[in-house]
Amino acid sequence: MRSIWNGAISFGLVSIPIKLVNATESRSVSFRQIHAEDGGRIRYKKVCELDGAEVAQAEIGKAYEDADGTMIPITDEDLAALPLPTAKTIEIVAFVPASDIDPLQMDAAYYLSANGVPAAKPYTLLREALKRSDKVAVAKYALRGRERLGMLRVVDDVIAMHGLLWPDEIRAPEGVAPETPVTVREAELDLADALMATLGEVDISSLHDDYREAVEEMIAAKAEGGAGLAPAEPAAAGGGQVIDLMAALESSVRAAKQARGETAGAEGTAEAAEGGAAEAAEVTELRSRKRAAAKRPAATPKETGAKKSTAKTAAKKTAAPARKSTAKTAAGSTARTPTKSAAKSTAKSTAKKQPAKKAAAKKATPRKRTA
């Protein structure tokens, strides 16, 4: 790779000769301006507005335009005379955690290459020191006629430098946040978390520019004499007001799961999120029942057996007279409805038999225990 700047890293009293190489490149498809009528190129000519003559690059200088429009000429000698200690030096001023650097300050990225064999040892020393400290170096350097701020970090086995904007070049986000007060419910946050978890992570290296590929295909088709690609279907209209945020989140979770090949839907997510309070109340109620059950003394095995035998004996004694009375009533009557006097006599006979049943149950209980 071709270097764009030669200089040295100043690391205390250690000087490391380096070459600056661009770490990024633009892959965008560029177009030329043409005359639509005949296809001729449209070119810009640098013309002096005073005499109208075209000016060559060698005759073009610099000037600062004052507030009143006056041009103040600035020569290369004027700039060279300025006290700029970082003219050919990347001067490290501090080592800080990477989290201290605001991503808004990030600018162009460069690779720093050791310039010559003697630079290999100090270059490796700085690289390993950065690795072990888990910090980045903040530095000042000069490039293209101005002093800049940079951040040095390790990428694989190379020291990379990110150009940084000066702190006063970052604009404050005034008037950008929504001014209307908005309340976000826990259920909505739960669905947003579910959507984030469903989308998961992505390998950044797998992402690519779909639009650029479509432009290249269209250019290739036209170069072969075709009419280009067929018009694409219009994308679904977006950016409108979201009426039901919960429904939109739920649909997003469902679509994300389908895209990842998961069969489970997200239909119950909103209901589960909204019903959290009700579920908590049910759990509390169940716990209170358990506590009440725990407070009651448990029955002993003997008492349990006695209760069971008493219940069985009483059931048998009660069932036998009931069957007999039912049979007699059925034999003595046809389709007639029983009279009130018959009903009263039946109730009296049943009441008389009850003490006998209780006595029989008491007698049966000790027999069961002895057994």
Tab-separated table of C-alpha atoms in Angstrom:
chain	number	residue	atom	x	y	z
A	1	MET	CA	0.000	0.000	0.000
A	2	ARG	CA	1.210	3.467	-0.843
A	3	SER	CA	2.061	5.725	2.088
A	4	ILE	CA	0.562	9.198	2.239
A	5	TRP	CA	2.765	10.628	5.001
A	6	ASN	CA	6.183	9.897	6.494
A	7	GLY	CA	7.185	10.864	10.017
A	8	ALA	CA	7.762	9.406	13.467
A	9	ILE	CA	5.872	8.465	16.603
A	10	SER	CA	7.133	10.357	19.644
A	11	PHE	CA	6.795	8.023	22.651
A	12	GLY	CA	8.514	9.956	25.435
A	13	LEU	CA	12.174	9.986	24.421
A	14	VAL	CA	11.609	7.085	22.029
A	15	SER	CA	11.207	7.970	18.347
A	16	ILE	CA	9.672	5.401	15.995
A	17	PRO	CA	9.966	6.142	12.253
A	18	ILE	CA	6.675	5.256	10.554
A	19	LYS	CA	4.738	5.563	7.316
A	20	LEU	CA	1.062	6.506	7.247
A	21	VAL	CA	-1.174	4.337	5.054
A	22	ASN	CA	-4.907	4.695	4.422
A	23	ALA	CA	-6.786	1.909	6.224
A	24	THR	CA	-10.044	2.391	4.313
A	25	GLU	CA	-11.134	2.890	0.734
A	26	SER	CA	-14.343	3.953	-0.906
A	27	ARG	CA	-16.111	1.353	-3.045
A	28	SER	CA	-18.915	3.662	-4.146
A	29	VAL	CA	-19.699	3.795	-7.859
A	30	SER	CA	-18.847	7.274	-9.132
A	31	PHE	CA	-20.535	9.003	-12.076
A	32	ARG	CA	-19.453	11.714	-14.502
A	33	GLN	CA	-21.509	14.664	-15.564
A	34	ILE	CA	-22.407	14.663	-19.262
A	35	HIS	CA	-24.368	16.773	-21.663
A	36	ALA	CA	-27.715	14.943	-21.836
A	37	GLU	CA	-28.230	15.965	-25.489
A	38	ASP	CA	-25.069	14.527	-27.029
A	39	GLY	CA	-23.321	12.672	-24.147
A	40	GLY	CA	-20.305	14.998	-24.035
A	41	ARG	CA	-18.352	15.282	-20.763
A	42	ILE	CA	-18.981	18.302	-18.598
A	43	ARG	CA	-15.692	19.604	-17.192
A	44	TYR	CA	-14.930	22.332	-14.720
A	45	LYS	CA	-12.425	24.972	-15.632
A	46	LYS	CA	-10.692	27.121	-13.049
A	47	VAL	CA	-11.192	30.633	-14.277
A	48	CYS	CA	-10.128	33.938	-12.754
A	49	GLU	CA	-13.243	36.009	-12.230
A	50	LEU	CA	-11.343	39.257	-12.833
A	51	ASP	CA	-9.986	38.622	-16.341
A	52	GLY	CA	-11.945	35.477	-17.293
A	53	ALA	CA	-8.760	33.578	-18.160
A	54	GLU	CA	-8.333	29.897	-17.331
A	55	VAL	CA	-5.718	29.420	-14.612
A	56	ALA	CA	-3.306	26.449	-14.383
A	57	GLN	CA	-2.907	24.562	-11.101
A	58	ALA	CA	0.634	25.882	-10.606
A	59	GLU	CA	-0.662	29.471	-10.614
A	60	ILE	CA	-3.316	28.877	-7.950
A	61	GLY	CA	-2.563	29.996	-4.377
A	62	LYS	CA	-4.447	30.194	-1.027
A	63	ALA	CA	-6.322	33.047	0.597
A	64	TYR	CA	-8.579	33.635	3.587
A	65	GLU	CA	-11.842	35.417	2.889
A	66	ASP	CA	-12.571	38.036	5.517
A	67	ALA	CA	-16.063	38.852	6.776
A	68	ASP	CA	-16.309	41.807	4.357
A	69	GLY	CA	-15.246	39.676	1.375
A	70	THR	CA	-11.613	40.825	1.329
A	71	MET	CA	-9.144	38.098	0.257
A	72	ILE	CA	-6.070	37.795	2.485
A	73	PRO	CA	-3.345	35.832	0.617
A	74	ILE	CA	-1.652	33.014	2.591
A	75	THR	CA	1.554	31.477	1.214
A	76	ASP	CA	3.242	28.148	1.970
A	77	GLU	CA	6.056	30.097	3.619
A	78	ASP	CA	3.566	31.703	6.003
A	79	LEU	CA	2.273	28.283	7.048
A	80	ALA	CA	5.775	26.809	7.361
A	81	ALA	CA	6.784	29.596	9.737
A	82	LEU	CA	4.047	28.693	12.205
A	83	PRO	CA	5.161	26.932	15.441
A	84	LEU	CA	3.838	23.455	14.638
A	85	PRO	CA	5.860	20.833	16.584
A	86	THR	CA	3.773	17.983	15.153
A	87	ALA	CA	4.587	18.829	11.529
A	88	LYS	CA	6.327	15.467	11.054
A	89	THR	CA	5.605	13.809	14.367
A	90	ILE	CA	2.749	11.870	15.916
A	91	GLU	CA	3.159	13.028	19.490
A	92	ILE	CA	1.562	10.781	22.116
A	93	VAL	CA	0.181	12.918	24.945
A	94	ALA	CA	-1.714	10.349	27.069
A	95	PHE	CA	-2.949	6.773	27.456
A	96	VAL	CA	-6.641	6.385	28.303
A	97	PRO	CA	-9.301	3.630	28.290
A	98	ALA	CA	-10.986	3.250	24.912
A	99	SER	CA	-14.343	4.002	26.549
A	100	ASP	CA	-13.153	7.584	27.165
A	101	ILE	CA	-13.213	8.274	23.427
A	102	ASP	CA	-16.593	9.410	22.159
A	103	PRO	CA	-17.419	7.548	18.900
A	104	LEU	CA	-18.742	10.847	17.546
A	105	GLN	CA	-15.133	12.013	17.373
A	106	MET	CA	-14.050	9.176	15.073
A	107	ASP	CA	-12.770	10.294	11.680
A	108	ALA	CA	-10.513	8.708	9.046
A	109	ALA	CA	-8.502	5.565	9.880
A	110	TYR	CA	-4.865	4.840	9.044
A	111	TYR	CA	-2.328	2.055	9.498
A	112	LEU	CA	1.063	2.954	10.925
A	113	SER	CA	3.858	0.958	9.317
A	114	ALA	CA	7.385	0.705	10.731
A	115	ASN	CA	9.700	2.610	8.368
A	116	GLY	CA	12.865	0.570	8.119
A	117	VAL	CA	14.539	-2.207	10.107
A	118	PRO	CA	15.673	-0.027	13.068
A	119	ALA	CA	12.017	0.956	13.683
A	120	ALA	CA	10.876	-2.670	14.177
A	121	LYS	CA	11.983	-2.956	17.840
A	122	PRO	CA	10.458	0.275	19.229
A	123	TYR	CA	7.351	-0.266	17.046
A	124	THR	CA	6.839	-3.737	18.574
A	125	LEU	CA	7.495	-2.366	22.064
A	126	LEU	CA	4.740	0.249	21.716
A	127	ARG	CA	2.346	-2.295	20.208
A	128	GLU	CA	2.817	-4.805	23.027
A	129	ALA	CA	2.578	-2.073	25.674
A	130	LEU	CA	-0.779	-0.988	24.230
A	131	LYS	CA	-1.984	-4.595	24.230
A	132	ARG	CA	-1.010	-5.233	27.829
A	133	SER	CA	-2.392	-1.954	29.164
A	134	ASP	CA	-5.708	-2.456	27.362
A	135	LYS	CA	-5.675	1.282	26.648
A	136	VAL	CA	-5.408	3.553	23.628
A	137	ALA	CA	-2.956	6.382	23.014
A	138	VAL	CA	-4.156	9.928	22.398
A	139	ALA	CA	-1.817	11.829	20.080
A	140	LYS	CA	-1.439	15.033	18.101
A	141	TYR	CA	-0.214	15.107	14.497
A	142	ALA	CA	-0.227	17.429	11.495
A	143	LEU	CA	-1.641	16.443	8.110
A	144	ARG	CA	-2.580	18.514	5.059
A	145	GLY	CA	-1.701	21.822	6.627
A	146	ARG	CA	-3.464	21.517	9.969
A	147	GLU	CA	-2.913	19.961	13.379
A	148	ARG	CA	-5.192	17.055	14.201
A	149	LEU	CA	-6.078	14.751	17.069
A	150	GLY	CA	-5.612	10.996	16.821
A	151	MET	CA	-6.127	7.748	18.709
A	152	LEU	CA	-3.655	4.859	18.432
A	153	ARG	CA	-4.819	1.290	19.044
A	154	VAL	CA	-3.733	-2.224	18.086
A	155	VAL	CA	-5.468	-4.081	15.236
A	156	ASP	CA	-4.103	-7.628	14.925
A	157	ASP	CA	-0.315	-7.000	14.873
A	158	VAL	CA	-0.496	-3.461	13.517
A	159	ILE	CA	-0.796	-0.080	15.202
A	160	ALA	CA	-3.758	1.766	13.728
A	161	MET	CA	-4.548	5.442	14.122
A	162	HIS	CA	-8.016	6.989	14.004
A	163	GLY	CA	-8.240	10.662	13.270
A	164	LEU	CA	-10.367	12.370	15.898
A	165	LEU	CA	-12.377	15.543	15.722
A	166	TRP	CA	-11.507	18.135	18.311
A	167	PRO	CA	-14.013	18.241	21.193
A	168	ASP	CA	-15.231	21.711	20.140
A	169	GLU	CA	-16.076	20.311	16.694
A	170	ILE	CA	-18.796	18.058	18.140
A	171	ARG	CA	-22.146	19.804	18.115
A	172	ALA	CA	-24.415	19.557	21.148
A	173	PRO	CA	-27.650	17.610	20.426
A	174	GLU	CA	-29.893	20.547	21.245
A	175	GLY	CA	-33.457	20.306	19.983
A	176	VAL	CA	-32.941	16.790	18.645
A	177	ALA	CA	-34.597	14.657	21.352
A	178	PRO	CA	-38.429	14.474	21.425
A	179	GLU	CA	-39.835	17.424	23.318
A	180	THR	CA	-43.157	15.743	24.090
A	181	PRO	CA	-43.024	13.775	27.385
A	182	VAL	CA	-43.484	10.079	26.687
A	183	THR	CA	-44.010	7.220	29.141
A	184	VAL	CA	-42.732	3.781	28.153
A	185	ARG	CA	-44.447	0.821	29.801
A	186	GLU	CA	-42.617	-2.195	31.144
A	187	ALA	CA	-44.524	-4.445	28.740
A	188	GLU	CA	-43.225	-2.421	25.789
A	189	LEU	CA	-39.676	-2.629	27.120
A	190	ASP	CA	-40.066	-6.398	27.538
A	191	LEU	CA	-41.145	-6.726	23.900
A	192	ALA	CA	-38.267	-4.504	22.772
A	193	ASP	CA	-35.866	-6.734	24.737
A	194	ALA	CA	-37.428	-9.808	23.118
A	195	LEU	CA	-36.964	-8.267	19.672
A	196	MET	CA	-33.326	-7.406	20.404
A	197	ALA	CA	-32.688	-10.943	21.649
A	198	THR	CA	-34.364	-12.446	18.573
A	199	LEU	CA	-32.362	-10.337	16.138
A	200	GLY	CA	-29.263	-11.372	18.053
A	201	GLU	CA	-25.776	-10.645	16.761
A	202	VAL	CA	-24.359	-10.382	13.251
A	203	ASP	CA	-20.997	-10.947	11.648
A	204	ILE	CA	-20.133	-7.454	10.380
A	205	SER	CA	-17.946	-8.935	7.640
A	206	SER	CA	-21.026	-10.626	6.138
A	207	LEU	CA	-22.787	-7.315	5.486
A	208	HIS	CA	-22.458	-5.761	2.025
A	209	ASP	CA	-23.773	-2.885	-0.077
A	210	ASP	CA	-26.824	-4.216	-1.935
A	211	TYR	CA	-27.419	-0.913	-3.716
A	212	ARG	CA	-23.877	-0.789	-5.107
A	213	GLU	CA	-24.216	-4.347	-6.434
A	214	ALA	CA	-27.492	-3.403	-8.143
A	215	VAL	CA	-25.825	-0.344	-9.727
A	216	GLU	CA	-22.943	-2.489	-11.022
A	217	GLU	CA	-25.387	-5.042	-12.485
A	218	MET	CA	-27.337	-2.272	-14.172
A	219	ILE	CA	-24.142	-0.771	-15.666
A	220	ALA	CA	-23.008	-4.201	-16.904
A	221	ALA	CA	-26.405	-4.803	-18.553
A	222	LYS	CA	-26.344	-1.429	-20.296
A	223	ALA	CA	-22.731	-1.939	-21.403
A	224	GLU	CA	-23.800	-5.140	-23.190
A	225	GLY	CA	-26.409	-3.196	-25.128
A	226	GLY	CA	-29.390	-3.960	-22.943
A	227	ALA	CA	-31.909	-1.596	-21.484
A	228	GLY	CA	-30.809	-2.136	-17.914
A	229	LEU	CA	-32.627	-3.998	-15.195
A	230	ALA	CA	-36.396	-4.282	-14.795
A	231	PRO	CA	-37.927	-1.676	-12.491
A	232	ALA	CA	-37.904	-2.846	-8.904
A	233	GLU	CA	-41.137	-3.202	-6.996
A	234	PRO	CA	-41.815	-0.141	-4.857
A	235	ALA	CA	-40.897	-0.671	-1.245
A	236	ALA	CA	-43.613	-0.669	1.345
A	237	ALA	CA	-44.372	2.790	2.626
A	238	GLY	CA	-42.707	3.445	5.946
A	239	GLY	CA	-42.149	6.235	8.367
A	240	GLY	CA	-45.830	6.692	9.202
A	241	GLN	CA	-47.233	7.056	12.671
A	242	VAL	CA	-47.299	3.822	14.648
A	243	ILE	CA	-50.845	3.372	15.944
A	244	ASP	CA	-50.344	0.226	18.050
A	245	LEU	CA	-46.770	0.013	19.309
A	246	MET	CA	-47.336	-3.297	21.102
A	247	ALA	CA	-48.742	-4.909	17.962
A	248	ALA	CA	-45.853	-3.570	15.886
A	249	LEU	CA	-43.294	-4.931	18.356
A	250	GLU	CA	-45.035	-8.288	18.524
A	251	SER	CA	-45.141	-8.545	14.711
A	252	SER	CA	-41.468	-7.583	14.555
A	253	VAL	CA	-40.517	-10.351	16.996
A	254	ARG	CA	-42.557	-12.854	14.973
A	255	ALA	CA	-40.983	-11.768	11.678
A	256	ALA	CA	-37.483	-11.880	13.155
A	257	LYS	CA	-38.034	-15.420	14.456
A	258	GLN	CA	-39.356	-16.556	11.070
A	259	ALA	CA	-36.332	-15.003	9.363
A	260	ARG	CA	-34.053	-16.972	11.701
A	261	GLY	CA	-35.957	-20.188	10.988
A	262	GLU	CA	-37.581	-20.415	14.407
A	263	THR	CA	-41.079	-21.854	14.480
A	264	ALA	CA	-42.140	-20.416	17.826
A	265	GLY	CA	-44.261	-17.325	17.423
A	266	ALA	CA	-44.499	-14.285	19.591
A	267	GLU	CA	-48.269	-14.205	19.978
A	268	GLY	CA	-48.206	-14.678	23.735
A	269	THR	CA	-45.371	-12.264	24.437
A	270	ALA	CA	-47.519	-9.177	24.797
A	271	GLU	CA	-50.113	-10.975	26.903
A	272	ALA	CA	-47.420	-12.390	29.152
A	273	ALA	CA	-45.803	-8.972	29.513
A	274	GLU	CA	-49.061	-7.188	30.269
A	275	GLY	CA	-50.314	-9.900	32.621
A	276	GLY	CA	-47.240	-9.862	34.830
A	277	ALA	CA	-49.047	-8.188	37.712
A	278	ALA	CA	-51.963	-10.631	37.580
A	279	GLU	CA	-49.614	-13.613	37.555
A	280	ALA	CA	-47.791	-12.234	40.572
A	281	ALA	CA	-51.106	-11.933	42.437
A	282	GLU	CA	-51.962	-15.559	41.673
A	283	VAL	CA	-48.597	-16.710	42.944
A	284	THR	CA	-49.097	-14.799	46.180
A	285	GLU	CA	-52.504	-16.392	46.664
A	286	LEU	CA	-51.113	-19.875	46.160
A	287	ARG	CA	-48.310	-19.210	48.611
A	288	SER	CA	-50.809	-18.049	51.256
A	289	ARG	CA	-52.758	-21.280	50.816
A	290	LYS	CA	-49.609	-23.283	51.254
A	291	ARG	CA	-48.777	-21.404	54.416
A	292	ALA	CA	-52.301	-21.991	55.803
A	293	ALA	CA	-52.025	-25.678	55.001
A	294	ALA	CA	-48.655	-25.808	56.693
A	295	LYS	CA	-50.047	-24.262	59.900
A	296	ARG	CA	-52.803	-26.920	60.242
A	297	PRO	CA	-51.620	-29.993	62.229
A	298	ALA	CA	-51.295	-33.056	60.076
A	299	ALA	CA	-53.490	-36.066	60.932
A	300	THR	CA	-51.769	-39.168	62.302
A	301	PRO	CA	-51.989	-42.439	60.348
A	302	LYS	CA	-54.239	-43.982	63.038
A	303	GLU	CA	-56.712	-41.112	62.929
A	304	THR	CA	-56.736	-41.181	59.147
A	305	GLY	CA	-57.516	-44.892	59.109
A	306	ALA	CA	-60.253	-44.452	61.726
A	307	LYS	CA	-61.913	-41.699	59.728
A	308	LYS	CA	-61.857	-43.784	56.553
A	309	SER	CA	-63.362	-46.864	58.247
A	310	THR	CA	-66.045	-44.770	59.990
A	311	ALA	CA	-67.002	-43.128	56.714
A	312	LYS	CA	-67.216	-46.465	54.882
A	313	THR	CA	-69.340	-48.091	57.628
A	314	ALA	CA	-71.702	-45.132	57.815
A	315	ALA	CA	-72.087	-45.138	54.046
A	316	LYS	CA	-72.984	-48.827	53.984
A	317	LYS	CA	-75.511	-48.525	56.859
A	318	THR	CA	-77.169	-45.502	55.265
A	319	ALA	CA	-77.361	-47.063	51.811
A	320	ALA	CA	-79.107	-50.283	52.969
A	321	PRO	CA	-82.285	-48.756	54.532
A	322	ALA	CA	-82.489	-46.250	51.724
A	323	ARG	CA	-82.553	-49.039	49.124
A	324	LYS	CA	-85.258	-50.942	51.091
A	325	SER	CA	-87.541	-47.912	51.498
A	326	THR	CA	-87.100	-47.056	47.826
A	327	ALA	CA	-88.062	-50.568	46.771
A	328	LYS	CA	-91.190	-50.563	48.976
A	329	THR	CA	-92.296	-47.174	47.651
A	330	ALA	CA	-91.787	-48.292	44.057
A	331	ALA	CA	-93.826	-51.488	44.626
A	332	GLY	CA	-96.695	-49.776	46.442
A	333	SER	CA	-97.183	-46.859	44.106
A	334	THR	CA	-97.588	-46.569	40.349
A	335	ALA	CA	-97.518	-43.185	38.558
A	336	ARG	CA	-98.950	-41.334	41.567
A	337	THR	CA	-97.106	-38.437	43.123
A	338	PRO	CA	-96.429	-39.067	46.843
A	339	THR	CA	-98.579	-37.057	49.261
A	340	LYS	CA	-97.313	-34.606	51.903
A	341	SER	CA	-98.206	-37.042	54.736
A	342	ALA	CA	-96.102	-39.770	53.116
A	343	ALA	CA	-93.179	-37.387	52.796
A	344	LYS	CA	-93.481	-36.447	56.496
A	345	SER	CA	-93.550	-40.068	57.611
A	346	THR	CA	-90.469	-40.820	55.495
A	347	ALA	CA	-88.584	-37.914	57.073
A	348	LYS	CA	-89.555	-39.114	60.603
A	349	SER	CA	-88.431	-42.679	59.947
A	350	THR	CA	-85.108	-41.414	58.558
A	351	ALA	CA	-84.572	-39.204	61.615
A	352	LYS	CA	-85.245	-42.157	63.959
A	353	LYS	CA	-82.708	-44.318	62.178
A	354	GLN	CA	-79.871	-41.713	62.395
A	355	PRO	CA	-78.880	-42.413	66.037
A	356	ALA	CA	-78.681	-46.093	65.249
A	357	LYS	CA	-76.328	-45.362	62.382
A	358	LYS	CA	-74.021	-43.237	64.580
A	359	ALA	CA	-73.906	-45.944	67.221
A	360	ALA	CA	-73.086	-48.549	64.576
A	361	ALA	CA	-70.271	-46.352	63.279
A	362	LYS	CA	-68.780	-45.985	66.778
A	363	LYS	CA	-68.911	-49.751	67.333
A	364	ALA	CA	-67.264	-50.427	63.967
A	365	THR	CA	-64.331	-48.121	64.636
A	366	PRO	CA	-62.641	-50.034	67.514
A	367	ARG	CA	-62.999	-53.291	65.575
A	368	LYS	CA	-61.001	-51.718	62.711
A	369	ARG	CA	-58.284	-50.539	65.115
A	370	THR	CA	-57.934	-53.974	66.716
A	371	ALA	CA	-57.629	-55.466	63.267
